[in-house]
Amino acid sequence: MTIRFASAAIALYGCYILIIFGKSMRALEVNFDGLVGPTHNYAGLSYGNVASLNNATSFSNPQEAVLQGLEKMKAMHDKGLTQGVFAPHARPDLNVLRRLGFTGNDAQVIHKAFKADPILLRACYSASAMWTANAATVSPSPDTLDGKVHFTSANLNNKFHRSLEPATTTRLLKAMFNNDSYFTHHTHLPDQGFFGDEGAANHTRLCDSHGEQGLEMFVFGASAFNSQLPKPAKFPARQTLEASEAICRLHNLKESSQILLQQNPDVIDQGVFHNDVIAVGNENVLLCHQQAFLNQQDALQEIRDAYTGSKQLCIIEVPTDKVSISDAVSSYLFNSQLVSLDDGSMLLVAPQECQRNSAVNAYIEEMILADNPVNQVQFFDLRQSMQNGGGPACLRLRVALNQQELSAVNPEVILTDTKYTQLCDWAKRNYRDKLGANDFADPALLYESYQALDELTQLLNLGSVYDFQLAR
Ligand code: SUG
């Protein structure tokens, strides 16, 4: 009896060790969320992005914006997920203002730009780097031939204010993933519309689990060279086929880890300016609208055929008669994050606009009860970002990492309870609670913002990532 009990106890202990060991050795998907910068504002800069145009004259609240983002990060951390922080960029971009002919000391540059072209100045003040889904495309090591994690910053050349981001993004990524044995950083693609690249907003990875080889889905809006392929008629297609192909080459992707699909051009014309406004994937689940892809049924079959995982691929296709394109765009249902929890289930991290939209809310309830891995939803107030067209998924860059790779990441960019408290305190001390058109004329905003970032680089141990020198 005693012996039997002892052997049972040993067996149980062994299982426990295996579970703990198995868990700690598991590869993870880490979300690196963009911290909203101190100059967050609404300037109507993104033609084709309905929310950005609709809110062009609104006042912004940068402090509320950064705290809303931090609350989402903290909630993910509290769920046991590893959560990263991606620093904002230095704004206004004084270098580009000088390059555009504004001269004198910093204050004179600001005054002259405000007088000559206030919208141009606002573009140089934009905090758009907060949407880190657009920061880069990342291919995890199981998908690449050399077994390294590859990063390519997006050139974002479709919008002037966003085209200012790639060089700083690359410096930030190098400061976060600073180890050549695991991480390879590529220069962004040529700054030209032919190679329009919007990063992970048009890239989803399907896999059995984050540590296994996956199928990287690249979704392009149009081809620059092949005029046979359809194009949207009204709004721009920001991601080109040629850019996606270049990323596949640069990242040394296994042939079986890549698939290229065209977004439905009709929905781009209805405000779906990135694929992540109409589809989201996580592990073996792809949640997409019925009108997401060109020739949708063929596209879905191609995905099923290309999927190499051993689990059943679960495609949740949301019909138009349940969620219209206009509801998808206004609620940002598909810009929810889908995250895997420890118990094997998935959580939908949705903007509160989904809860307020009765059709979308009803669909979410139905989806959660249906036979698929998504069985929970949590809504977040991200209104400050949403008003510029940035939902939960826009705010995060996904990086799947094994434990060795994770231990090579700069530890100061990983959220802890302490880091959260420090960041909230930092934001409350440094951020304003209201910004409107005339505030950009006052150079005090520039000095406050640069001062805030100086403090932040120390908090996140980033070194000198910002390419600026003040000239007072
Ligand atoms: O590029 N909005 C961003 C929103 C990016 C959303 N990202 C993803 N879907 N992944 C954009 O259009 C608006 C700025 C302004 O109008 O002030 C802006 O840049």
Short mmCIF file of C-alpha atoms and ligand atoms in Angstrom, two decimals:
data_model
loop_
_atom_site.label_atom_id
_atom_site.label_comp_id
_atom_site.label_asym_id
_atom_site.label_seq_id
_atom_site.Cartn_x
_atom_site.Cartn_y
_atom_site.Cartn_z
CA MET A 1 0.00 0.00 0.00
CA THR A 2 2.73 2.39 1.08
CA ILE A 3 4.90 1.39 -1.87
CA ARG A 4 2.03 1.81 -4.30
CA PHE A 5 1.34 5.24 -2.85
CA ALA A 6 5.01 6.17 -3.16
CA SER A 7 5.22 5.10 -6.79
CA ALA A 8 2.02 6.97 -7.59
CA ALA A 9 3.46 10.05 -5.91
CA ILE A 10 6.69 9.73 -7.94
CA ALA A 11 4.69 9.37 -11.16
CA LEU A 12 2.61 12.41 -10.28
CA TYR A 13 5.71 14.42 -9.42
CA GLY A 14 7.26 13.38 -12.75
CA CYS A 15 4.18 14.61 -14.58
CA TYR A 16 4.31 17.87 -12.67
CA ILE A 17 7.98 18.37 -13.60
CA LEU A 18 7.15 17.58 -17.23
CA ILE A 19 4.25 20.02 -17.25
CA ILE A 20 6.32 22.79 -15.69
CA PHE A 21 9.27 22.01 -17.95
CA GLY A 22 7.06 21.70 -21.00
CA LYS A 23 5.40 24.99 -20.23
CA SER A 24 8.61 26.87 -19.63
CA MET A 25 10.22 25.51 -22.81
CA ARG A 26 7.25 26.36 -24.96
CA ALA A 27 7.63 28.94 -27.74
CA LEU A 28 5.49 32.00 -27.21
CA GLU A 29 3.96 34.72 -29.23
CA VAL A 30 4.97 38.00 -27.65
CA ASN A 31 2.96 41.07 -28.53
CA PHE A 32 5.01 44.26 -28.61
CA ASP A 33 2.52 47.09 -28.23
CA GLY A 34 3.31 50.60 -29.36
CA LEU A 35 3.31 53.14 -26.56
CA VAL A 36 1.29 56.07 -27.82
CA GLY A 37 3.59 59.07 -28.20
CA PRO A 38 3.09 62.42 -26.42
CA THR A 39 2.02 64.22 -29.62
CA HIS A 40 -0.88 61.90 -30.51
CA ASN A 41 -3.32 63.97 -32.58
CA TYR A 42 -6.00 63.82 -35.25
CA ALA A 43 -4.92 65.41 -38.51
CA GLY A 44 -6.87 63.50 -41.16
CA LEU A 45 -3.67 62.30 -42.80
CA SER A 46 -4.72 58.84 -44.01
CA TYR A 47 -6.81 58.92 -47.16
CA GLY A 48 -8.60 55.55 -47.37
CA ASN A 49 -8.79 55.22 -43.57
CA VAL A 50 -12.33 56.29 -42.73
CA ALA A 51 -11.78 57.03 -39.02
CA SER A 52 -8.72 59.19 -39.70
CA LEU A 53 -10.68 61.34 -42.16
CA ASN A 54 -13.79 61.54 -39.97
CA ASN A 55 -11.88 62.78 -36.92
CA ALA A 56 -9.59 65.25 -38.68
CA THR A 57 -10.78 68.20 -36.62
CA SER A 58 -11.15 66.50 -33.21
CA PHE A 59 -9.09 67.33 -30.15
CA SER A 60 -6.92 64.47 -28.95
CA ASN A 61 -6.01 63.40 -25.43
CA PRO A 62 -2.49 61.91 -25.56
CA GLN A 63 -2.45 61.01 -21.87
CA GLU A 64 -5.70 59.09 -22.10
CA ALA A 65 -4.44 57.41 -25.28
CA VAL A 66 -1.22 56.12 -23.76
CA LEU A 67 -3.00 54.94 -20.60
CA GLN A 68 -5.65 53.11 -22.65
CA GLY A 69 -2.89 51.27 -24.49
CA LEU A 70 -1.07 50.46 -21.25
CA GLU A 71 -4.26 49.07 -19.76
CA LYS A 72 -4.57 46.59 -22.63
CA MET A 73 -0.92 45.58 -22.20
CA LYS A 74 -1.41 45.10 -18.45
CA ALA A 75 -4.54 43.01 -19.01
CA MET A 76 -2.60 40.69 -21.36
CA HIS A 77 0.24 40.45 -18.82
CA ASP A 78 -2.30 39.63 -16.09
CA LYS A 79 -3.62 36.78 -18.25
CA GLY A 80 -0.15 35.23 -18.09
CA LEU A 81 0.89 36.32 -21.59
CA THR A 82 4.33 37.77 -22.23
CA GLN A 83 3.81 41.37 -23.25
CA GLY A 84 6.37 43.71 -24.78
CA VAL A 85 6.56 47.48 -25.11
CA PHE A 86 7.59 49.33 -28.27
CA ALA A 87 8.76 52.92 -27.74
CA PRO A 88 7.31 55.87 -29.69
CA HIS A 89 9.31 57.95 -32.16
CA ALA A 90 10.67 61.45 -31.56
CA ARG A 91 8.13 63.95 -32.85
CA PRO A 92 8.06 66.44 -34.39
CA ASP A 93 10.58 65.13 -36.90
CA LEU A 94 12.83 68.19 -37.02
CA ASN A 95 15.20 66.55 -39.48
CA VAL A 96 12.54 66.26 -42.14
CA LEU A 97 11.27 69.80 -41.49
CA ARG A 98 14.80 71.11 -42.08
CA ARG A 99 15.11 68.90 -45.15
CA LEU A 100 11.95 70.54 -46.45
CA GLY A 101 13.53 73.97 -46.18
CA PHE A 102 12.51 75.31 -42.78
CA THR A 103 15.53 77.00 -41.24
CA GLY A 104 16.69 78.58 -37.98
CA ASN A 105 16.69 77.20 -34.47
CA ASP A 106 14.07 74.65 -33.41
CA ALA A 107 11.50 77.23 -32.35
CA GLN A 108 11.92 79.12 -35.64
CA VAL A 109 11.51 75.90 -37.63
CA ILE A 110 8.25 75.18 -35.81
CA HIS A 111 6.94 78.74 -36.25
CA LYS A 112 7.77 78.84 -39.94
CA ALA A 113 6.27 75.41 -40.65
CA PHE A 114 3.09 76.26 -38.73
CA LYS A 115 2.68 79.44 -40.73
CA ALA A 116 3.51 77.91 -44.11
CA ASP A 117 1.69 74.60 -43.86
CA PRO A 118 0.07 73.60 -40.55
CA ILE A 119 -0.99 70.17 -41.87
CA LEU A 120 2.55 69.39 -42.96
CA LEU A 121 3.68 70.31 -39.45
CA ARG A 122 0.99 68.03 -37.98
CA ALA A 123 2.24 65.19 -40.17
CA CYS A 124 5.72 65.72 -38.74
CA TYR A 125 4.16 65.66 -35.26
CA SER A 126 2.13 62.48 -35.90
CA ALA A 127 2.41 59.74 -33.30
CA SER A 128 1.50 57.13 -35.93
CA ALA A 129 4.39 54.84 -34.94
CA MET A 130 2.06 53.67 -32.13
CA TRP A 131 0.47 51.24 -34.63
CA THR A 132 3.26 48.71 -34.45
CA ALA A 133 1.39 46.18 -36.60
CA ASN A 134 2.77 48.45 -39.33
CA ALA A 135 6.26 48.67 -37.86
CA ALA A 136 7.69 45.57 -39.52
CA THR A 137 7.14 42.09 -40.86
CA VAL A 138 8.56 39.40 -38.61
CA SER A 139 9.24 35.79 -39.58
CA PRO A 140 9.86 33.44 -36.65
CA SER A 141 12.73 30.94 -36.75
CA PRO A 142 10.74 27.74 -37.49
CA ASP A 143 9.69 29.28 -40.84
CA THR A 144 13.10 30.42 -42.05
CA LEU A 145 15.80 28.36 -43.78
CA ASP A 146 18.57 29.70 -41.57
CA GLY A 147 16.60 29.22 -38.35
CA LYS A 148 16.81 32.91 -37.41
CA VAL A 149 14.06 35.39 -36.61
CA HIS A 150 13.92 37.94 -39.44
CA PHE A 151 12.71 41.53 -39.18
CA THR A 152 12.07 44.02 -41.99
CA SER A 153 10.79 47.45 -41.04
CA ALA A 154 7.95 48.60 -43.24
CA ASN A 155 8.65 51.52 -45.57
CA LEU A 156 5.06 52.83 -45.19
CA ASN A 157 5.56 54.99 -48.23
CA ASN A 158 1.87 55.41 -49.06
CA LYS A 159 1.48 58.20 -46.48
CA PHE A 160 4.01 60.95 -45.91
CA HIS A 161 3.66 60.97 -42.11
CA ARG A 162 4.21 57.21 -41.95
CA SER A 163 7.12 57.24 -44.39
CA LEU A 164 9.08 59.00 -41.63
CA GLU A 165 9.07 55.85 -39.49
CA PRO A 166 11.26 53.05 -40.94
CA ALA A 167 14.78 54.22 -39.97
CA THR A 168 13.85 54.78 -36.33
CA THR A 169 11.82 51.57 -36.27
CA THR A 170 14.89 49.63 -37.38
CA ARG A 171 17.02 51.25 -34.67
CA LEU A 172 14.37 50.41 -32.08
CA LEU A 173 14.09 46.81 -33.26
CA LYS A 174 17.88 46.46 -33.08
CA ALA A 175 17.84 47.82 -29.54
CA MET A 176 15.13 45.34 -28.56
CA PHE A 177 16.36 42.28 -30.45
CA ASN A 178 20.07 42.81 -30.18
CA ASN A 179 21.69 39.44 -30.77
CA ASP A 180 23.02 38.32 -34.17
CA SER A 181 22.90 34.67 -33.21
CA TYR A 182 19.10 34.75 -33.19
CA PHE A 183 17.91 37.91 -34.92
CA THR A 184 18.47 39.30 -38.43
CA HIS A 185 17.43 42.84 -39.27
CA HIS A 186 16.92 43.95 -42.87
CA THR A 187 16.82 47.45 -44.30
CA HIS A 188 13.31 48.52 -45.28
CA LEU A 189 12.35 48.07 -48.95
CA PRO A 190 13.06 50.88 -51.46
CA ASP A 191 11.06 54.03 -50.62
CA GLN A 192 8.82 53.85 -53.62
CA GLY A 193 5.18 52.98 -54.23
CA PHE A 194 6.14 49.92 -56.29
CA PHE A 195 7.38 48.37 -53.07
CA GLY A 196 4.70 49.73 -50.76
CA ASP A 197 5.08 47.73 -47.58
CA GLU A 198 2.84 48.12 -44.52
CA GLY A 199 4.41 45.40 -42.39
CA ALA A 200 2.53 42.87 -40.32
CA ALA A 201 -0.86 44.51 -40.95
CA ASN A 202 -0.96 42.39 -44.11
CA HIS A 203 0.77 39.32 -42.72
CA THR A 204 -0.74 36.53 -40.62
CA ARG A 205 0.81 33.27 -39.55
CA LEU A 206 -1.14 30.03 -39.27
CA CYS A 207 0.38 27.14 -37.33
CA ASP A 208 -0.45 24.31 -34.93
CA SER A 209 1.35 26.19 -32.16
CA HIS A 210 3.71 29.17 -32.11
CA GLY A 211 6.86 27.05 -31.81
CA GLU A 212 6.13 24.98 -34.90
CA GLN A 213 6.61 25.78 -38.55
CA GLY A 214 3.81 28.00 -39.79
CA LEU A 215 2.24 29.20 -42.99
CA GLU A 216 2.91 32.93 -43.41
CA MET A 217 0.05 34.53 -45.28
CA PHE A 218 1.01 37.69 -47.17
CA VAL A 219 -1.98 39.67 -48.37
CA PHE A 220 -1.38 42.37 -50.97
CA GLY A 221 -3.74 45.06 -52.19
CA ALA A 222 -2.46 45.32 -55.78
CA SER A 223 0.47 44.53 -58.00
CA ALA A 224 2.76 47.35 -59.13
CA PHE A 225 3.96 45.54 -62.26
CA ASN A 226 1.17 43.19 -63.26
CA SER A 227 -1.68 45.24 -64.68
CA GLN A 228 -3.79 42.08 -65.18
CA LEU A 229 -4.53 41.95 -61.48
CA PRO A 230 -7.45 44.09 -60.27
CA LYS A 231 -6.96 47.23 -58.21
CA PRO A 232 -9.21 49.30 -55.98
CA ALA A 233 -10.83 52.17 -57.88
CA LYS A 234 -11.03 54.82 -55.17
CA PHE A 235 -8.68 54.29 -52.24
CA PRO A 236 -5.02 53.27 -52.44
CA ALA A 237 -3.81 49.69 -52.11
CA ARG A 238 -1.00 50.24 -49.67
CA GLN A 239 0.67 46.82 -49.87
CA THR A 240 2.01 45.57 -53.18
CA LEU A 241 2.58 42.02 -54.34
CA GLU A 242 6.17 42.94 -55.17
CA ALA A 243 6.84 44.11 -51.62
CA SER A 244 5.43 40.88 -50.14
CA GLU A 245 7.55 38.80 -52.55
CA ALA A 246 10.67 40.73 -51.56
CA ILE A 247 9.99 40.09 -47.86
CA CYS A 248 9.64 36.33 -48.53
CA ARG A 249 13.06 36.37 -50.22
CA LEU A 250 14.74 38.55 -47.59
CA HIS A 251 13.43 36.42 -44.76
CA ASN A 252 14.74 33.23 -46.32
CA LEU A 253 11.30 31.73 -45.93
CA LYS A 254 10.78 28.05 -46.55
CA GLU A 255 8.69 27.48 -49.66
CA SER A 256 6.12 25.62 -47.56
CA SER A 257 5.86 28.58 -45.16
CA GLN A 258 4.60 31.18 -47.62
CA ILE A 259 1.40 31.96 -49.42
CA LEU A 260 0.50 35.18 -51.23
CA LEU A 261 -3.11 36.21 -51.63
CA GLN A 262 -4.81 39.29 -52.97
CA GLN A 263 -7.14 41.33 -50.80
CA ASN A 264 -10.57 42.02 -52.26
CA PRO A 265 -10.12 45.44 -53.97
CA ASP A 266 -13.82 46.27 -53.47
CA VAL A 267 -13.46 46.32 -49.71
CA ILE A 268 -10.35 48.52 -49.87
CA ASP A 269 -12.69 51.04 -51.50
CA GLN A 270 -15.02 50.71 -48.51
CA GLY A 271 -12.32 51.59 -45.97
CA VAL A 272 -10.51 48.27 -45.45
CA PHE A 273 -7.08 49.82 -45.91
CA HIS A 274 -5.17 46.83 -44.48
CA ASN A 275 -5.91 43.12 -44.35
CA ASP A 276 -6.00 43.31 -40.54
CA VAL A 277 -9.21 45.34 -40.83
CA ILE A 278 -10.95 42.29 -42.39
CA ALA A 279 -9.11 39.18 -41.15
CA VAL A 280 -7.09 37.95 -38.18
CA GLY A 281 -5.32 34.66 -37.60
CA ASN A 282 -3.91 32.90 -34.59
CA GLU A 283 -2.39 29.42 -34.54
CA ASN A 284 -4.84 27.16 -36.42
CA VAL A 285 -7.67 29.72 -36.53
CA LEU A 286 -8.37 32.21 -39.30
CA LEU A 287 -11.23 34.61 -38.61
CA CYS A 288 -12.14 36.49 -41.77
CA HIS A 289 -15.02 38.25 -43.40
CA GLN A 290 -16.78 36.61 -46.33
CA GLN A 291 -15.48 39.41 -48.59
CA ALA A 292 -11.90 39.58 -47.32
CA PHE A 293 -10.07 38.06 -50.30
CA LEU A 294 -10.28 38.24 -54.06
CA ASN A 295 -12.03 35.06 -55.30
CA GLN A 296 -12.58 34.09 -51.70
CA GLN A 297 -13.50 30.42 -52.04
CA ASP A 298 -10.41 29.70 -54.17
CA ALA A 299 -8.26 31.70 -51.74
CA LEU A 300 -9.54 29.74 -48.74
CA GLN A 301 -8.95 26.46 -50.54
CA GLU A 302 -5.38 27.54 -51.34
CA ILE A 303 -4.85 28.26 -47.65
CA ARG A 304 -6.25 24.86 -46.63
CA ASP A 305 -4.03 23.12 -49.21
CA ALA A 306 -0.92 25.00 -48.13
CA TYR A 307 -1.44 24.51 -44.38
CA THR A 308 1.13 21.98 -43.21
CA GLY A 309 0.06 21.65 -39.58
CA SER A 310 -1.40 18.44 -38.27
CA LYS A 311 -4.28 20.14 -36.48
CA GLN A 312 -7.48 20.89 -38.31
CA LEU A 313 -7.37 24.40 -39.76
CA CYS A 314 -10.40 26.29 -38.45
CA ILE A 315 -11.61 29.02 -40.80
CA ILE A 316 -14.35 31.17 -39.31
CA GLU A 317 -15.87 33.03 -42.23
CA VAL A 318 -18.20 35.82 -41.15
CA PRO A 319 -21.09 36.27 -43.61
CA THR A 320 -22.06 39.69 -44.93
CA ASP A 321 -25.66 39.20 -43.87
CA LYS A 322 -24.51 38.98 -40.24
CA VAL A 323 -21.76 41.62 -40.31
CA SER A 324 -21.72 44.13 -43.17
CA ILE A 325 -18.48 45.66 -44.43
CA SER A 326 -19.58 48.97 -42.99
CA ASP A 327 -20.11 47.37 -39.53
CA ALA A 328 -16.74 45.60 -39.83
CA VAL A 329 -15.03 48.93 -40.56
CA SER A 330 -16.79 50.95 -37.87
CA SER A 331 -16.55 48.29 -35.13
CA TYR A 332 -13.10 46.92 -36.11
CA LEU A 333 -14.22 43.37 -35.25
CA PHE A 334 -11.41 41.90 -37.38
CA ASN A 335 -8.85 44.19 -35.81
CA SER A 336 -9.35 42.27 -32.60
CA GLN A 337 -6.43 40.26 -31.35
CA LEU A 338 -6.84 36.52 -31.07
CA VAL A 339 -4.60 35.18 -28.35
CA SER A 340 -3.99 31.65 -27.09
CA LEU A 341 -4.42 31.06 -23.39
CA ASP A 342 -2.72 28.40 -21.28
CA ASP A 343 -5.78 26.14 -21.25
CA GLY A 344 -5.63 25.85 -25.05
CA SER A 345 -8.57 28.16 -25.67
CA MET A 346 -8.47 31.49 -27.48
CA LEU A 347 -9.49 34.93 -26.33
CA LEU A 348 -10.81 37.64 -28.64
CA VAL A 349 -9.39 41.00 -27.55
CA ALA A 350 -11.91 43.36 -29.09
CA PRO A 351 -12.48 47.11 -29.13
CA GLN A 352 -15.51 48.26 -27.16
CA GLU A 353 -17.01 49.53 -30.42
CA CYS A 354 -17.81 45.85 -31.15
CA GLN A 355 -19.89 45.58 -28.00
CA ARG A 356 -21.80 48.74 -28.93
CA ASN A 357 -22.67 47.46 -32.41
CA SER A 358 -25.64 45.11 -31.99
CA ALA A 359 -24.97 43.04 -35.14
CA VAL A 360 -21.29 42.60 -34.28
CA ASN A 361 -21.96 41.88 -30.62
CA ALA A 362 -24.53 39.25 -31.56
CA TYR A 363 -22.06 37.65 -33.95
CA ILE A 364 -19.35 37.52 -31.28
CA GLU A 365 -21.74 35.82 -28.85
CA GLU A 366 -22.64 33.28 -31.52
CA MET A 367 -18.99 32.64 -32.38
CA ILE A 368 -18.03 32.09 -28.77
CA LEU A 369 -20.73 29.47 -28.29
CA ALA A 370 -20.00 27.71 -31.58
CA ASP A 371 -17.64 24.77 -31.97
CA ASN A 372 -14.29 26.52 -32.47
CA PRO A 373 -11.31 27.40 -30.24
CA VAL A 374 -12.44 31.02 -29.65
CA ASN A 375 -14.42 30.90 -26.44
CA GLN A 376 -13.92 34.20 -24.62
CA VAL A 377 -14.07 37.89 -25.43
CA GLN A 378 -12.72 40.89 -23.58
CA PHE A 379 -13.57 44.42 -24.69
CA PHE A 380 -11.19 47.36 -24.36
CA ASP A 381 -11.64 51.10 -24.48
CA LEU A 382 -9.08 52.19 -27.07
CA ARG A 383 -11.11 55.09 -28.35
CA GLN A 384 -8.21 57.51 -28.69
CA SER A 385 -6.44 55.17 -31.10
CA MET A 386 -9.64 53.92 -32.74
CA GLN A 387 -10.51 57.47 -33.79
CA ASN A 388 -7.44 57.38 -36.01
CA GLY A 389 -8.26 53.92 -37.36
CA GLY A 390 -6.10 51.91 -34.97
CA GLY A 391 -7.70 49.03 -33.05
CA PRO A 392 -6.24 46.42 -30.67
CA ALA A 393 -4.40 44.51 -33.41
CA CYS A 394 -2.96 47.68 -35.00
CA LEU A 395 -1.30 48.49 -31.70
CA ARG A 396 0.75 45.32 -31.53
CA LEU A 397 3.60 43.63 -33.38
CA ARG A 398 3.61 39.86 -32.94
CA VAL A 399 6.91 38.08 -32.49
CA ALA A 400 6.90 34.31 -31.95
CA LEU A 401 9.99 33.34 -29.98
CA ASN A 402 11.36 30.18 -28.43
CA GLN A 403 12.74 30.39 -24.90
CA GLN A 404 16.36 30.96 -25.98
CA GLU A 405 15.31 33.75 -28.32
CA LEU A 406 13.12 35.28 -25.64
CA SER A 407 16.00 35.33 -23.19
CA ALA A 408 18.04 37.25 -25.80
CA VAL A 409 15.45 40.07 -25.95
CA ASN A 410 16.24 43.30 -24.10
CA PRO A 411 14.50 42.49 -20.78
CA GLU A 412 13.57 46.12 -20.14
CA VAL A 413 11.04 46.08 -22.99
CA ILE A 414 9.07 43.24 -21.42
CA LEU A 415 6.16 44.40 -19.29
CA THR A 416 6.17 43.58 -15.58
CA ASP A 417 3.95 44.96 -12.81
CA THR A 418 6.72 47.38 -11.88
CA LYS A 419 7.32 48.48 -15.45
CA TYR A 420 3.61 49.10 -15.87
CA THR A 421 3.54 51.34 -12.80
CA GLN A 422 6.64 53.20 -13.97
CA LEU A 423 5.21 53.74 -17.44
CA CYS A 424 1.87 55.00 -16.12
CA ASP A 425 3.69 57.38 -13.80
CA TRP A 426 5.96 58.52 -16.64
CA ALA A 427 2.96 59.16 -18.91
CA LYS A 428 1.02 61.06 -16.26
CA ARG A 429 4.00 63.33 -15.61
CA ASN A 430 4.87 63.97 -19.23
CA TYR A 431 1.71 63.86 -21.35
CA ARG A 432 -0.90 66.53 -21.96
CA ASP A 433 -4.59 65.76 -21.78
CA LYS A 434 -5.63 67.90 -24.71
CA LEU A 435 -4.11 68.79 -28.07
CA GLY A 436 -5.81 70.86 -30.75
CA ALA A 437 -4.70 72.58 -33.95
CA ASN A 438 -3.07 75.63 -32.36
CA ASP A 439 -0.97 73.71 -29.83
CA PHE A 440 1.43 72.68 -32.58
CA ALA A 441 2.57 76.27 -33.05
CA ASP A 442 4.14 76.33 -29.60
CA PRO A 443 7.67 74.81 -29.44
CA ALA A 444 7.04 73.93 -25.78
CA LEU A 445 5.29 70.78 -27.06
CA LEU A 446 8.47 69.79 -28.89
CA TYR A 447 10.66 70.22 -25.79
CA GLU A 448 8.22 68.36 -23.54
CA SER A 449 7.99 65.46 -25.99
CA TYR A 450 11.73 65.10 -26.46
CA GLN A 451 12.22 65.29 -22.69
CA ALA A 452 9.65 62.50 -22.20
CA LEU A 453 11.43 60.27 -24.71
CA ASP A 454 14.80 60.94 -23.14
CA GLU A 455 13.41 59.59 -19.87
CA LEU A 456 11.77 56.65 -21.62
CA THR A 457 14.94 55.46 -23.35
CA GLN A 458 16.46 55.06 -19.89
CA LEU A 459 13.39 53.26 -18.55
CA LEU A 460 13.51 50.80 -21.46
CA ASN A 461 17.32 50.72 -21.74
CA LEU A 462 17.24 51.54 -25.45
CA GLY A 463 20.42 53.61 -25.82
CA SER A 464 20.49 56.36 -28.43
CA VAL A 465 17.78 55.31 -30.85
CA TYR A 466 16.60 58.78 -31.81
CA ASP A 467 18.36 60.58 -34.58
CA PHE A 468 17.99 64.19 -33.47
CA GLN A 469 19.88 67.07 -31.97
CA LEU A 470 18.09 70.03 -30.54
CA ALA A 471 19.16 73.49 -31.76
CA ARG A 472 17.69 75.89 -29.21
O1 SUG B 1 -1.77 54.22 -41.18
N1 SUG B 1 -3.75 56.11 -38.98
C1 SUG B 1 -3.03 54.88 -39.25
C2 SUG B 1 -3.76 53.70 -38.67
C3 SUG B 1 -2.97 52.44 -38.80
C4 SUG B 1 -3.76 51.22 -38.46
N2 SUG B 1 -2.96 50.09 -38.59
C5 SUG B 1 -3.40 48.84 -38.91
N3 SUG B 1 -4.58 48.63 -39.41
N4 SUG B 1 -2.57 47.88 -38.77
C6 SUG B 1 -2.83 54.69 -40.76
O2 SUG B 1 -3.76 55.00 -41.50
C7 SUG B 1 -4.02 58.51 -38.93
C8 SUG B 1 -3.22 59.74 -38.57
C9 SUG B 1 -4.02 61.00 -38.63
O3 SUG B 1 -4.91 61.10 -39.45
O4 SUG B 1 -3.72 61.90 -37.83
C10 SUG B 1 -3.16 57.28 -39.18
O5 SUG B 1 -2.03 57.41 -39.54
#
